[in-house]
Amino acid sequence: MRNYNPLSVDELGRSAARALMEYPAEVLPPENSFNGAGVYTLHYRGIFPLYSDIAEDSPIYVGKADPAGRRQGRGRGAMTTTTLYRRLQQHADSISAADNLDLQDFRCRWLVLDPVWIGLTEQTLIAEYHPLWNIVVDGFGNHDPGSGRRNQRRSQWDTLHPGREWASILQDREETVETITSAIETFLSNRGRRLNP
């Protein structure tokens, strides 16, 4: 016997994830500003050798944009803020700064959500699609840590895709580009087998 509860937490997360993925992918960043907080996916369709086999509908990155003050319980007014749009703009800036990526090769999807559903939907999307920049190549969503914390190590993403000015000042990490490349190749090979048994 199979049990199905359309109002279960898992099913609500899957429902929001499906709604997001049904929208056509658009240019990054979106051409027009919009209000709201929510979730988004980034998609790659270029010729960077490590990413060229990733299907266009399979996100390379999944993220969320909570309303300001959410962690302090002040996240009201989520529908009147441009936090989701601004987050997509920030990601476009990061990609544009990278020496070996072209912003024209990226597309995005987004979904404005009530704050209560944002984290759940992000988790569901990551569990469903295993996005490379969430699972293997850490650091894409990082911000400038500020002058007081410049002793941190450069992220995997910034090691593989140098160009963000603030990241160039950080300390080198022990992992090399070759090590990160090998981890990506292994991950994509294993993911391909999981998705195509």
Tab-separated table of C-alpha atoms in Angstrom:
chain	number	residue	atom	x	y	z
A	1	MET	CA	0.000	0.000	0.000
A	2	ARG	CA	1.330	3.449	-0.911
A	3	ASN	CA	0.611	6.444	1.261
A	4	TYR	CA	0.441	9.899	-0.285
A	5	ASN	CA	-0.033	13.084	1.669
A	6	PRO	CA	-0.117	16.152	-0.600
A	7	LEU	CA	0.349	18.379	2.446
A	8	SER	CA	3.415	16.614	3.831
A	9	VAL	CA	6.504	18.773	4.250
A	10	ASP	CA	8.404	16.769	1.626
A	11	GLU	CA	5.607	17.036	-0.919
A	12	LEU	CA	5.210	20.763	-0.357
A	13	GLY	CA	8.933	21.187	-1.010
A	14	ARG	CA	8.708	19.113	-4.185
A	15	SER	CA	5.675	21.096	-5.329
A	16	ALA	CA	7.513	24.412	-5.018
A	17	ALA	CA	10.602	22.934	-6.723
A	18	ARG	CA	8.466	21.719	-9.640
A	19	ALA	CA	6.844	25.126	-9.947
A	20	LEU	CA	10.269	26.763	-10.206
A	21	MET	CA	11.595	24.312	-12.796
A	22	GLU	CA	8.494	24.724	-14.989
A	23	TYR	CA	9.430	28.341	-15.704
A	24	PRO	CA	11.665	28.899	-18.735
A	25	ALA	CA	15.260	29.823	-17.929
A	26	GLU	CA	16.060	33.498	-18.536
A	27	VAL	CA	19.168	35.622	-18.893
A	28	LEU	CA	21.324	36.236	-15.834
A	29	PRO	CA	20.708	38.687	-14.296
A	30	PRO	CA	17.026	39.145	-15.171
A	31	GLU	CA	16.418	42.125	-17.419
A	32	ASN	CA	13.895	43.774	-15.101
A	33	SER	CA	13.959	44.239	-11.352
A	34	PHE	CA	11.263	42.529	-9.295
A	35	ASN	CA	10.194	42.361	-5.661
A	36	GLY	CA	10.323	39.380	-3.363
A	37	ALA	CA	12.492	36.826	-1.631
A	38	GLY	CA	12.727	33.197	-2.695
A	39	VAL	CA	14.802	30.536	-4.419
A	40	TYR	CA	16.663	30.330	-7.714
A	41	THR	CA	18.707	28.064	-9.941
A	42	LEU	CA	21.610	28.869	-12.255
A	43	HIS	CA	22.152	26.893	-15.449
A	44	TYR	CA	25.245	26.603	-17.641
A	45	ARG	CA	25.225	26.142	-21.412
A	46	GLY	CA	28.750	27.064	-22.466
A	47	ILE	CA	31.922	25.240	-23.490
A	48	PHE	CA	34.006	25.295	-20.303
A	49	PRO	CA	35.405	21.745	-20.582
A	50	LEU	CA	34.451	20.576	-17.092
A	51	TYR	CA	30.852	21.766	-17.437
A	52	SER	CA	30.063	21.165	-21.091
A	53	ASP	CA	28.307	17.843	-20.417
A	54	ILE	CA	25.945	19.257	-17.773
A	55	ALA	CA	22.419	19.312	-19.171
A	56	GLU	CA	20.983	22.803	-19.541
A	57	ASP	CA	17.981	21.905	-17.382
A	58	SER	CA	20.197	20.574	-14.592
A	59	PRO	CA	21.177	23.449	-12.278
A	60	ILE	CA	24.855	24.088	-11.690
A	61	TYR	CA	23.884	26.066	-8.581
A	62	VAL	CA	20.832	26.407	-6.333
A	63	GLY	CA	20.416	29.266	-3.906
A	64	LYS	CA	18.025	31.251	-1.817
A	65	ALA	CA	17.499	34.874	-0.891
A	66	ASP	CA	15.863	35.371	2.488
A	67	PRO	CA	14.306	38.712	3.374
A	68	ALA	CA	16.534	41.040	5.368
A	69	GLY	CA	16.285	40.446	9.112
A	70	ARG	CA	15.060	36.864	8.708
A	71	ARG	CA	17.611	35.429	11.142
A	72	GLN	CA	16.554	37.927	13.800
A	73	GLY	CA	12.858	37.187	13.300
A	74	ARG	CA	12.306	40.486	11.484
A	75	GLY	CA	11.783	39.095	7.986
A	76	ARG	CA	8.494	40.819	7.325
A	77	GLY	CA	7.959	42.711	4.123
A	78	ALA	CA	9.442	39.905	2.023
A	79	MET	CA	7.290	40.829	-0.950
A	80	THR	CA	8.372	44.477	-0.975
A	81	THR	CA	12.127	43.879	-1.036
A	82	THR	CA	14.288	43.217	-4.101
A	83	THR	CA	16.517	40.768	-2.217
A	84	LEU	CA	16.068	37.909	-4.719
A	85	TYR	CA	16.747	40.118	-7.719
A	86	ARG	CA	19.818	41.625	-6.021
A	87	ARG	CA	21.180	38.160	-5.227
A	88	LEU	CA	20.975	37.196	-8.891
A	89	GLN	CA	22.776	40.426	-9.780
A	90	GLN	CA	25.547	39.581	-7.299
A	91	HIS	CA	25.991	36.169	-8.889
A	92	ALA	CA	26.146	37.742	-12.333
A	93	ASP	CA	28.913	40.033	-11.061
A	94	SER	CA	30.863	37.056	-9.672
A	95	ILE	CA	30.634	35.162	-12.953
A	96	SER	CA	31.575	38.263	-14.954
A	97	ALA	CA	34.675	38.710	-12.788
A	98	ALA	CA	35.884	35.133	-13.383
A	99	ASP	CA	38.705	34.880	-15.913
A	100	ASN	CA	37.459	31.651	-17.484
A	101	LEU	CA	33.648	31.995	-17.507
A	102	ASP	CA	31.325	33.985	-19.762
A	103	LEU	CA	28.139	35.431	-18.271
A	104	GLN	CA	26.381	34.916	-21.623
A	105	ASP	CA	26.629	31.151	-21.015
A	106	PHE	CA	24.405	31.282	-17.916
A	107	ARG	CA	20.667	31.310	-17.434
A	108	CYS	CA	18.553	31.482	-14.290
A	109	ARG	CA	15.181	30.544	-12.917
A	110	TRP	CA	13.634	32.047	-9.798
A	111	LEU	CA	10.527	31.720	-7.698
A	112	VAL	CA	9.244	34.277	-5.218
A	113	LEU	CA	8.064	32.502	-2.089
A	114	ASP	CA	6.713	33.223	1.341
A	115	PRO	CA	9.764	33.046	3.652
A	116	VAL	CA	8.450	29.945	5.422
A	117	TRP	CA	8.975	27.888	2.215
A	118	ILE	CA	12.342	29.235	1.081
A	119	GLY	CA	14.705	26.948	3.005
A	120	LEU	CA	12.610	23.849	2.372
A	121	THR	CA	12.470	24.475	-1.371
A	122	GLU	CA	16.217	25.124	-1.585
A	123	GLN	CA	16.943	21.850	0.257
A	124	THR	CA	14.564	19.946	-2.020
A	125	LEU	CA	16.215	21.318	-5.174
A	126	ILE	CA	19.708	20.461	-3.938
A	127	ALA	CA	18.645	16.937	-2.970
A	128	GLU	CA	16.950	16.415	-6.339
A	129	TYR	CA	19.564	17.855	-8.698
A	130	HIS	CA	22.896	17.638	-6.806
A	131	PRO	CA	24.157	20.953	-8.254
A	132	LEU	CA	27.904	20.938	-8.819
A	133	TRP	CA	28.581	24.325	-7.228
A	134	ASN	CA	26.612	23.330	-4.117
A	135	ILE	CA	28.038	19.842	-3.653
A	136	VAL	CA	31.631	19.822	-4.950
A	137	VAL	CA	32.873	23.320	-5.815
A	138	ASP	CA	32.322	25.295	-2.644
A	139	GLY	CA	32.415	29.078	-2.389
A	140	PHE	CA	30.485	30.536	-5.319
A	141	GLY	CA	27.983	32.272	-3.040
A	142	ASN	CA	30.661	33.741	-0.761
A	143	HIS	CA	30.938	37.450	-0.105
A	144	ASP	CA	34.019	39.541	0.584
A	145	PRO	CA	34.951	38.541	4.168
A	146	GLY	CA	36.237	42.044	4.911
A	147	SER	CA	39.683	43.257	5.823
A	148	GLY	CA	39.515	41.778	9.319
A	149	ARG	CA	39.197	38.210	8.008
A	150	ARG	CA	41.539	38.193	5.053
A	151	ASN	CA	43.531	35.348	6.612
A	152	GLN	CA	40.872	32.921	5.330
A	153	ARG	CA	41.688	30.554	2.500
A	154	ARG	CA	40.426	31.092	-1.018
A	155	SER	CA	37.378	28.970	-1.868
A	156	GLN	CA	37.381	26.063	-4.292
A	157	TRP	CA	35.266	28.133	-6.685
A	158	ASP	CA	37.694	31.056	-6.605
A	159	THR	CA	40.632	28.677	-7.047
A	160	LEU	CA	39.031	27.163	-10.140
A	161	HIS	CA	37.578	30.439	-11.449
A	162	PRO	CA	39.979	33.230	-10.416
A	163	GLY	CA	39.013	36.829	-10.959
A	164	ARG	CA	37.034	38.145	-7.996
A	165	GLU	CA	39.284	40.906	-6.734
A	166	TRP	CA	38.626	40.341	-3.042
A	167	ALA	CA	39.305	36.599	-3.360
A	168	SER	CA	42.717	37.167	-4.913
A	169	ILE	CA	43.918	38.620	-1.590
A	170	LEU	CA	42.963	35.502	0.392
A	171	GLN	CA	45.455	32.752	1.168
A	172	ASP	CA	45.921	29.884	-1.265
A	173	ARG	CA	44.153	26.681	-0.344
A	174	GLU	CA	45.892	23.327	-0.173
A	175	GLU	CA	43.731	21.918	-2.960
A	176	THR	CA	45.024	22.663	-6.438
A	177	VAL	CA	43.043	23.258	-9.612
A	178	GLU	CA	43.998	19.719	-10.628
A	179	THR	CA	42.624	18.266	-7.388
A	180	ILE	CA	39.348	20.169	-7.753
A	181	THR	CA	39.118	19.171	-11.423
A	182	SER	CA	39.533	15.507	-10.519
A	183	ALA	CA	36.804	15.765	-7.863
A	184	ILE	CA	34.445	17.356	-10.417
A	185	GLU	CA	35.108	14.653	-13.011
A	186	THR	CA	34.474	11.897	-10.462
A	187	PHE	CA	31.308	13.555	-9.193
A	188	LEU	CA	29.835	14.121	-12.657
A	189	SER	CA	30.653	10.561	-13.689
A	190	ASN	CA	28.957	9.142	-10.608
A	191	ARG	CA	25.987	11.504	-10.952
A	192	GLY	CA	25.535	10.399	-14.539
A	193	ARG	CA	25.339	6.804	-13.427
A	194	ARG	CA	22.799	7.662	-10.727
A	195	LEU	CA	20.604	9.600	-13.137
A	196	ASN	CA	20.931	7.031	-15.951
A	197	PRO	CA	21.069	3.590	-14.316
